Tab-separated table of C-alpha atoms and ligand atoms in Angstrom:
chain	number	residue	atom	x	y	z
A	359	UNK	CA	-14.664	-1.290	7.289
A	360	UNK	CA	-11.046	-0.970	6.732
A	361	UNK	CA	-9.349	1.904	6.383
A	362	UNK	CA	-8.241	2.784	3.047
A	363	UNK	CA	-4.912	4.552	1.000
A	364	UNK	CA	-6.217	5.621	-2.375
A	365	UNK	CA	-4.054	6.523	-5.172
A	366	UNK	CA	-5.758	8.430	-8.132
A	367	UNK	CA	-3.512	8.098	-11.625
A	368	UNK	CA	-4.677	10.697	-13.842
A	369	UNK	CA	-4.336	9.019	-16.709
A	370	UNK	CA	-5.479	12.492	-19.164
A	371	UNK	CA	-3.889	14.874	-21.630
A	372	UNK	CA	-4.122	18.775	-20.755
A	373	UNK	CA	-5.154	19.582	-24.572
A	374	UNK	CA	-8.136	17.121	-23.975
A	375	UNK	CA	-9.251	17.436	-20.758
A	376	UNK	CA	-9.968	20.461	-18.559
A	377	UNK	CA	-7.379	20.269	-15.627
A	378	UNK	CA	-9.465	22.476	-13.730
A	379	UNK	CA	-12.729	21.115	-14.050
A	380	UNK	CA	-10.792	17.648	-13.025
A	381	UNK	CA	-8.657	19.097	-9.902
A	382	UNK	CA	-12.421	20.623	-8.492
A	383	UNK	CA	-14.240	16.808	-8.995
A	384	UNK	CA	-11.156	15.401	-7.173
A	385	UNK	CA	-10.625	17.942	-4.671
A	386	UNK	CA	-14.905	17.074	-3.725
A	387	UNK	CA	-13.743	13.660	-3.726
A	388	UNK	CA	-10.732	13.810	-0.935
A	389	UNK	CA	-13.501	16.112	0.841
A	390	UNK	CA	-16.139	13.254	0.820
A	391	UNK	CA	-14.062	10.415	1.374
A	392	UNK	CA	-11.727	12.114	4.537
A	393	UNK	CA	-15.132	12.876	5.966
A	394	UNK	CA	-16.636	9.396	5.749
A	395	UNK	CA	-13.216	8.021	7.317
A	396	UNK	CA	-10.358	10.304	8.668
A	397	UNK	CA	-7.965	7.346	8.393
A	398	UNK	CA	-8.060	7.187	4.941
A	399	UNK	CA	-4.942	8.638	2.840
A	400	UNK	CA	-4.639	9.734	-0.324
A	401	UNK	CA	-1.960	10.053	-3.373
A	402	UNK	CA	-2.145	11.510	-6.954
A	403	UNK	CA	0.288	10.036	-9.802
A	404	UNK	CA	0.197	12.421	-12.940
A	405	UNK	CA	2.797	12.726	-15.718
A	406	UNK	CA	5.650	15.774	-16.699
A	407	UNK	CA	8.065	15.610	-19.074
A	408	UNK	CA	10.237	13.923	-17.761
A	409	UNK	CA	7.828	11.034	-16.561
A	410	UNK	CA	5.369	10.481	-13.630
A	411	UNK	CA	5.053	12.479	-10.498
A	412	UNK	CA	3.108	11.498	-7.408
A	413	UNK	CA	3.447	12.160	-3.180
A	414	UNK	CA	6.509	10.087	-1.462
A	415	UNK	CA	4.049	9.185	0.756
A	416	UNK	CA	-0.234	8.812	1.139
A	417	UNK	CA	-1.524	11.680	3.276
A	418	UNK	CA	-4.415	12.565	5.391
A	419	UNK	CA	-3.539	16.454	4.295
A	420	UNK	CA	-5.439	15.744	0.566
A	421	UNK	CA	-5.269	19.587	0.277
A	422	UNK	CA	-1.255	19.484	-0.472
A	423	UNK	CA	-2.428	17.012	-3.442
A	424	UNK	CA	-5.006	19.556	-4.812
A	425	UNK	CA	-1.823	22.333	-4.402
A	426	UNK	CA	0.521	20.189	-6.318
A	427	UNK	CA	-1.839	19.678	-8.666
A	428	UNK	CA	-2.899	23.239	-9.034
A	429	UNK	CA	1.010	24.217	-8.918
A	430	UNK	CA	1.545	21.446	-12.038
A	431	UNK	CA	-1.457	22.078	-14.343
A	432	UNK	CA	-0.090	23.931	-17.653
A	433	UNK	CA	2.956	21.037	-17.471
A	434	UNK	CA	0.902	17.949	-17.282
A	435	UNK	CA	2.561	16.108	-20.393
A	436	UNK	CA	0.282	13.322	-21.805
A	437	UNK	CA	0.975	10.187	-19.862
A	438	UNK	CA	1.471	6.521	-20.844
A	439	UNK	CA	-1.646	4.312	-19.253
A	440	UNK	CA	0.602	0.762	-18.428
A	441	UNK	CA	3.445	2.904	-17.371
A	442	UNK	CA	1.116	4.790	-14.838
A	443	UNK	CA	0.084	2.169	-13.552
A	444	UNK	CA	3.381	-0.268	-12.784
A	445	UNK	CA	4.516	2.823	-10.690
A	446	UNK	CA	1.096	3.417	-8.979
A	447	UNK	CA	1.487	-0.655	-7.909
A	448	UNK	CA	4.945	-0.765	-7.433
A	449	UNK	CA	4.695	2.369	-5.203
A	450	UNK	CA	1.628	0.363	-3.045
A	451	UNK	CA	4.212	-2.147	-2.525
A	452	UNK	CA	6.938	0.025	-0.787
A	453	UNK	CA	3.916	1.328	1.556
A	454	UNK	CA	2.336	-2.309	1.896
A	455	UNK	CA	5.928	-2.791	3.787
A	456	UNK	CA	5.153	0.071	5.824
A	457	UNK	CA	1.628	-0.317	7.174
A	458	UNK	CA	-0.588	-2.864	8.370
A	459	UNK	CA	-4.239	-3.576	7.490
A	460	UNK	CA	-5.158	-0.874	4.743
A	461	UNK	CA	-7.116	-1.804	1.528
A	462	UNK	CA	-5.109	0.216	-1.273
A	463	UNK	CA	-7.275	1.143	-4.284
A	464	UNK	CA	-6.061	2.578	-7.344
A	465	UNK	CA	-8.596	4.827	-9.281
A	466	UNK	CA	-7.688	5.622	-12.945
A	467	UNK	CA	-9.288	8.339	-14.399
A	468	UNK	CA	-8.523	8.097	-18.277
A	469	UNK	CA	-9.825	10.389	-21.169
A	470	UNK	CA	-10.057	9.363	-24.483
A	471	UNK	CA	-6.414	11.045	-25.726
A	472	UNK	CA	-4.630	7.465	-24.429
A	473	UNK	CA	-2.711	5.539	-27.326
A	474	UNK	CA	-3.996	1.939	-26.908
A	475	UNK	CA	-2.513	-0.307	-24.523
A	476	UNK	CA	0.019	-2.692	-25.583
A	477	UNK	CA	1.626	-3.603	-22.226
A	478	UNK	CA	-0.781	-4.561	-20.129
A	479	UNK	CA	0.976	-8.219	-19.820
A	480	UNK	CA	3.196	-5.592	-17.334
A	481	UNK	CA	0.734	-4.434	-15.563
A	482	UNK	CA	-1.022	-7.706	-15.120
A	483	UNK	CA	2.555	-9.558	-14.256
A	484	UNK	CA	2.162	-7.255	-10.996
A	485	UNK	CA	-1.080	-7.259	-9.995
A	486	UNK	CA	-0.978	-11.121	-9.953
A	487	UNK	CA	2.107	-10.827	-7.533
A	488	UNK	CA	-0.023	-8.437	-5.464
A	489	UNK	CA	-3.109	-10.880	-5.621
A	490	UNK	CA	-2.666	-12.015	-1.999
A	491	UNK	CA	-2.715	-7.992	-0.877
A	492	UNK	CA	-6.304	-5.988	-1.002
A	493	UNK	CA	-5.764	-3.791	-3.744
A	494	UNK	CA	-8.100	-2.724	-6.099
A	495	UNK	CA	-8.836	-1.082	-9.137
A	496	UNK	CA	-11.327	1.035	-10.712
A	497	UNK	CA	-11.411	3.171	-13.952
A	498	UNK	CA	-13.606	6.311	-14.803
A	499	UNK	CA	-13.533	7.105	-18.409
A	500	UNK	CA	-14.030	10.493	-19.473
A	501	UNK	CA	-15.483	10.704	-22.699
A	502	UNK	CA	-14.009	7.315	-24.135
A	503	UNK	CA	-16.825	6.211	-26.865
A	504	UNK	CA	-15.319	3.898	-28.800
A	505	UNK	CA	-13.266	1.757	-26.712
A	506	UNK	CA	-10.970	-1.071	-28.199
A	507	UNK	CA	-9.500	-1.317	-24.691
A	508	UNK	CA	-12.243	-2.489	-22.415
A	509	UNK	CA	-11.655	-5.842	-22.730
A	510	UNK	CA	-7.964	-5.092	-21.424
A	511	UNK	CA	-9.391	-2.923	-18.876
A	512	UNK	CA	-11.518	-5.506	-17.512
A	513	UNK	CA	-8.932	-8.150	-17.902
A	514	UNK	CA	-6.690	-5.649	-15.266
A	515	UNK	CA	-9.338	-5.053	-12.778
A	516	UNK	CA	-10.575	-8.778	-12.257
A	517	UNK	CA	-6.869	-9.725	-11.612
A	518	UNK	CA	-7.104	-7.293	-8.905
A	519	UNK	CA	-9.160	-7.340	-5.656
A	520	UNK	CA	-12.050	-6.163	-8.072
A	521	UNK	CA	-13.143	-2.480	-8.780
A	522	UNK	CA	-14.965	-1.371	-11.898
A	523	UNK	CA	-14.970	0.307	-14.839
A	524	UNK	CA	-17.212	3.763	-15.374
A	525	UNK	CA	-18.089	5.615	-18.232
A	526	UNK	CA	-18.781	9.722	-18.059
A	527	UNK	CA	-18.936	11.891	-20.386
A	528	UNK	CA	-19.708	15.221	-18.372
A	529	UNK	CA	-18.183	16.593	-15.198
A	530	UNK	CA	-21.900	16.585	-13.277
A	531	UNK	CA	-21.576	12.370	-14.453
A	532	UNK	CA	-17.765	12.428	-13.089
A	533	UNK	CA	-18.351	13.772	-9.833
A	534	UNK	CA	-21.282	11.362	-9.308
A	535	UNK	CA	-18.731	8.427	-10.545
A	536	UNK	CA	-16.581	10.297	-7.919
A	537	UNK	CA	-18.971	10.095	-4.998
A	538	UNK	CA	-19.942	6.484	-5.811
A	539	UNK	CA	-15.760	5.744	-5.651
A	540	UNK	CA	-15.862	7.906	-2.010
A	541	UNK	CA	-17.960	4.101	-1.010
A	542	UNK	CA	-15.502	1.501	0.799
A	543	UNK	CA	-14.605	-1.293	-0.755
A	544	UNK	CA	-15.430	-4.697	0.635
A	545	UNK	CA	-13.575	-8.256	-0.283
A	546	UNK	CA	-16.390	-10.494	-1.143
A	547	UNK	CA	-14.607	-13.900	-1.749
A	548	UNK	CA	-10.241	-13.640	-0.293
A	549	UNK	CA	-8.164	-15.020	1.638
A	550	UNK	CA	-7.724	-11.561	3.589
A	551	UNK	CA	-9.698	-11.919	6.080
A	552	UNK	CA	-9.089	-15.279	7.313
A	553	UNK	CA	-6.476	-14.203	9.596
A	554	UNK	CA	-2.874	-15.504	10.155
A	555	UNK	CA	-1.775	-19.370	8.991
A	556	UNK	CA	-4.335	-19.329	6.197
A	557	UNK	CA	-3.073	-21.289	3.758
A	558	UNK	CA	-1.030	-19.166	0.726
A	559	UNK	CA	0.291	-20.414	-3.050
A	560	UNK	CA	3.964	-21.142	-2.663
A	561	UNK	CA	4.819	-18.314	-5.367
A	562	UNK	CA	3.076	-16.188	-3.337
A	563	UNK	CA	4.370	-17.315	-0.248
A	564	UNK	CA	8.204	-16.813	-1.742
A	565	UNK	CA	7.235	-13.257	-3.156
A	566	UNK	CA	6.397	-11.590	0.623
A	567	UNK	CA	8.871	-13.671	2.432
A	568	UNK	CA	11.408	-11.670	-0.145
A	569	UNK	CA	9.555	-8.501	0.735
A	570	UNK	CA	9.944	-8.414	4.093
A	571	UNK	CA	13.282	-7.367	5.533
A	572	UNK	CA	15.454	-9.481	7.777
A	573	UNK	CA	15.974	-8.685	11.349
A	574	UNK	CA	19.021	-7.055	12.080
A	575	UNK	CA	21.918	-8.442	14.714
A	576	UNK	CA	22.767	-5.086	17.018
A	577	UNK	CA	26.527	-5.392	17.175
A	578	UNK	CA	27.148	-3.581	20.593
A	579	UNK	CA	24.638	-4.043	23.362
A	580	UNK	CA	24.884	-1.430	25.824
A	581	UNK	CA	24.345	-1.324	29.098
A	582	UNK	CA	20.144	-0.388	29.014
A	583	UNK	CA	19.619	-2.275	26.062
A	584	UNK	CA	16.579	-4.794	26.733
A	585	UNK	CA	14.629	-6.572	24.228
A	586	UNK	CA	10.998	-4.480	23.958
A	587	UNK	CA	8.869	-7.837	24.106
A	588	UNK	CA	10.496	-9.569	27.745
A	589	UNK	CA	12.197	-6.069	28.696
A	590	UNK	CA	15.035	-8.511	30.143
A	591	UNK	CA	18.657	-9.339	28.640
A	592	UNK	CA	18.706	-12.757	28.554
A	593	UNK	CA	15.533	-14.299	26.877
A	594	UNK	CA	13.440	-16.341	29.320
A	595	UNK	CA	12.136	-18.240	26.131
A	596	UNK	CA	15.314	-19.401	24.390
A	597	UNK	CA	17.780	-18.141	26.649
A	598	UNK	CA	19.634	-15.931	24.421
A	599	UNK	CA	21.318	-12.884	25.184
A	600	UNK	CA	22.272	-11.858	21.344
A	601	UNK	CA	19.937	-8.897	20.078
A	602	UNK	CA	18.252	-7.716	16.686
A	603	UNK	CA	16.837	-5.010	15.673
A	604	UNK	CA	14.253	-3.626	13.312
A	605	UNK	CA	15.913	-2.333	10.341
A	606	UNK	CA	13.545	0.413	10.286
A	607	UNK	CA	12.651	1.722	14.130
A	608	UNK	CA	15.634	-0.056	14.874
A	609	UNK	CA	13.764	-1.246	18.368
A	610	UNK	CA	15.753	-4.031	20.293
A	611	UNK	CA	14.281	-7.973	20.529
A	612	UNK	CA	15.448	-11.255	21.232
A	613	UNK	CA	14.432	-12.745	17.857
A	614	UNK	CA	12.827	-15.592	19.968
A	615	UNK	CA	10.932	-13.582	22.445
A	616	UNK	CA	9.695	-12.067	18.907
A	617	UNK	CA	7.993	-15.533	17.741
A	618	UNK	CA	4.646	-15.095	19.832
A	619	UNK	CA	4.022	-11.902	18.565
A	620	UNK	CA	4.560	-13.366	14.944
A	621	UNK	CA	2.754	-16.254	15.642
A	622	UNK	CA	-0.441	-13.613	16.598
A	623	UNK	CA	0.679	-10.792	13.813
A	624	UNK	CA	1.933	-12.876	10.716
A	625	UNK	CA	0.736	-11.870	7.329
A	626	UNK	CA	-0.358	-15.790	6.506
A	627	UNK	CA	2.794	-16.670	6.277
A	628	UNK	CA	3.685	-17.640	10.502
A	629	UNK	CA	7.518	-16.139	10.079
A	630	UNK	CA	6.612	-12.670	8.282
A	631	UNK	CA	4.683	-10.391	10.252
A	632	UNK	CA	5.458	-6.687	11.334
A	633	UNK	CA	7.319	-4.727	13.981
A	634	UNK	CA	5.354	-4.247	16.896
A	635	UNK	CA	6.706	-0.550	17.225
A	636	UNK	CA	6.818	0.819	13.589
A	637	UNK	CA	4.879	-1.909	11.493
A	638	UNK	CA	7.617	-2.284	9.138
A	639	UNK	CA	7.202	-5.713	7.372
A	640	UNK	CA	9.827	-8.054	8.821
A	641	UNK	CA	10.348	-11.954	8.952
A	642	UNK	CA	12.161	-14.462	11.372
A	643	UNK	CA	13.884	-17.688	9.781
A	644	UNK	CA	11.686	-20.334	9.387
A	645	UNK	CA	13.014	-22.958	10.980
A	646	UNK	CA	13.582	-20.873	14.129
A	647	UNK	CA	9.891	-19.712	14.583
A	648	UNK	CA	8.406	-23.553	13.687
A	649	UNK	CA	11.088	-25.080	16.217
A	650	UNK	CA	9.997	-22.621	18.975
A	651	UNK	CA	6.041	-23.451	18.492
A	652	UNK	CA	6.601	-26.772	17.611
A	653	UNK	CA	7.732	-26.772	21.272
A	654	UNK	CA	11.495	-27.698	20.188
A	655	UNK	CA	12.571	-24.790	22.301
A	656	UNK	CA	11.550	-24.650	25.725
A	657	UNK	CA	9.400	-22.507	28.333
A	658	UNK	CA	7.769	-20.348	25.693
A	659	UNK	CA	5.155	-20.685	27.721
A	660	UNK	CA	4.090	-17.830	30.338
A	661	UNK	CA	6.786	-15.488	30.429
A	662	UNK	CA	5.412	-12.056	29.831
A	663	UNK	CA	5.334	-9.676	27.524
A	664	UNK	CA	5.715	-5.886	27.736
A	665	UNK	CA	4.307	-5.166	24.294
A	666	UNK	CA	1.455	-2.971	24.391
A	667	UNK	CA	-0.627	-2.844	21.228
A	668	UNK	CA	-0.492	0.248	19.006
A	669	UNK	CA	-3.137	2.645	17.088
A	670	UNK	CA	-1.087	2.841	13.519
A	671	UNK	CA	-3.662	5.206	12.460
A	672	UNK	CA	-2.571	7.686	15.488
A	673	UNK	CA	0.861	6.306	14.865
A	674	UNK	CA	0.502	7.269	11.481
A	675	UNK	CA	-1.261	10.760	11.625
A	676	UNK	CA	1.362	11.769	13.686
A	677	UNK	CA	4.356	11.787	11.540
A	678	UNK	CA	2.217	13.339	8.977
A	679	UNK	CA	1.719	16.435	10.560
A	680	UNK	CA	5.797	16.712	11.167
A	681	UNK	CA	6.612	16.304	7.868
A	682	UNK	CA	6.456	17.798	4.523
A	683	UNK	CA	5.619	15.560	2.008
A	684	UNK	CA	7.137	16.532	-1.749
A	685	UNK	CA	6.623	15.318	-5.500
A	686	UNK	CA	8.772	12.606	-6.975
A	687	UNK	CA	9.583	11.552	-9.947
A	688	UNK	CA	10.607	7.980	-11.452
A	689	UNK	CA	11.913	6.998	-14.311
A	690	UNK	CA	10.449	4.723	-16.942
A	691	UNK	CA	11.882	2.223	-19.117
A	692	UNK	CA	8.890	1.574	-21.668
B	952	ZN	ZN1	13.989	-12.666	4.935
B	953	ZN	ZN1	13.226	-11.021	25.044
B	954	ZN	ZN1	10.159	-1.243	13.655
């Protein structure tokens, strides 16, 4: 089952809602769901004043989140549903560039203070670009009756990966919604799990080629400077003794020893794929990746590689230790 970043968007007014009552049910939910898988990660987005706040990054540490939270009660300012939720996805999109192979689910928990939506055309514009990604979508909704908005609601989540939408109208009812959202999610129909090459929409296809970030050319080689997949200077595939670099570990490759690893890594689309060293999200031209397995170039067969595979997950748990993760906030223009 994959491992999963969650992002909860509490999407409730302080003069409604108890914040305490909420911050217990969610801080028994992180509990639950770190002990069914300690490679999941978690993230709050709540509003201020001045607009929403969540973590600069998921965590495994879900007890900073229940801090913040605890720190932030009294100024939780009523938040604005759509708005919530274009940062939540457009946040899932800076980390989908950052890590390989998670299922990112958003969990709205709404109460019944929400004005009704009227930009969910917004929301939906962005989870359609995000429709070749695993990320889902569930709502719990605390003490909503009378709901003009379900059909909106439902509209959101089937243009996702799927998810639900749950009604409560006591805590007890919200923590068992909570322990029923601790389950994994699993893609029933997708093109997710098909592997690299399957075949992708050409809208789609344009929107993560113009995620991913170019290679970089490293202007000086030194000396010691080998390329991480041959560990030689000159390329024993095309020859080459020019260098780029990951924009974001910066790590050293010949851009054609880098085409095998693409042609096993790629996203679905055979010239985007991620860094062997970092997982950034990173793409080769075209033309320069077809030429080399179209056979075009020559002996890219059996030279060998020093790439070891990685464990992102110990990768990942790593730098979360060494850091400390803070609140940010981002503006909103509707
Ligand atoms: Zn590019
Ligand atoms: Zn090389
Ligand atoms: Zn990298």
């Amino acid at each position: 089952m994959a491992s999963e970043d969650i992002l909860v968007f509490l999407a409730v007014d302080k003069e409604f809602t108890s914040m305490d009552a909420i911050i217990k049910s969610l801080a028994d939910f992180f509990q639950l769901k770190a002990s069914k898988d300690p490679t999941d990660r978690f993230n709050v987005v709540f509003f201020l004043d001045q607009g929403p706040v969540f973590l600069e990054d998921f965590t495994f540490q879900y007890q900073l989140l229940v801090d913040k939270l605890n720190e932030n009660k009294d100024k939780v300012a009523k938040p604005n549903l759509e708005g919530g939720l274009f940062i939540a996805l457009t946040f899932i999109l800076d980390i989908y560039k950052l890590v390989s192979g998670k299922y990112f689910r958003i969990l709205v928990i709404r109460d019944a203070s929400m004005p009704p939506i009227t930009k969910d055309f917004l929301v939906n514009g962005l989870l359609d670009k995000v429709s070749q990604m695993p990320v889902f979508l569930d709502f719990i909704d605390v003490g909503v009756y009378q709901d003009d908005d379900e059909q909106k609601i439902l509209n959101m989540i089937n243009t996702s990966r799927g998810g639900e939408l749950m009604y409560v109208t006591t805590f007890q009812e919200l923590e068992d919604a909570l322990k029923r959202q601790a389950e994994k999610k699993e893609i029933e129909v997708g093109l997710w799990d098909k592997g690299p090459n399957f075949d992708m929409e050409y809208e789609h296809k344009r929107f993560f080629e113009d995620l991913a970030s170019d290679l970089q050319p490293v202007e000086q080689v030194t000396g010691d400077m080998k390329c991480t997949v041959c560990f030689q200077s000159t390329s024993p595939v095309c020859g080459t003794d020019a260098l780029v670099q990951c924009p974001a570990c910066k790590t050293p490759f010949h851009d054609c020893c880098l085409v095998s690893w693409a042609e096993q890594s790629n996203i679905g689309i055979g010239h985007v794929f991620r860094c062997p060293i970092c997982f950034y999200l990173i793409d080769l031209p075209e033309f320069l990746v077809q030429d080399i397995l179209n056979g075009k170039e020559e002996s890219y067969e059996g030279f060998e590689s020093f790439l070891e595979e990685i464990d992102q997950d110990a990768l990942l748990m790593e730098r979360d230790k060494k850091r400390e993760l803070d609140l940010v906030q981002k503006e909103l223009d509707f």
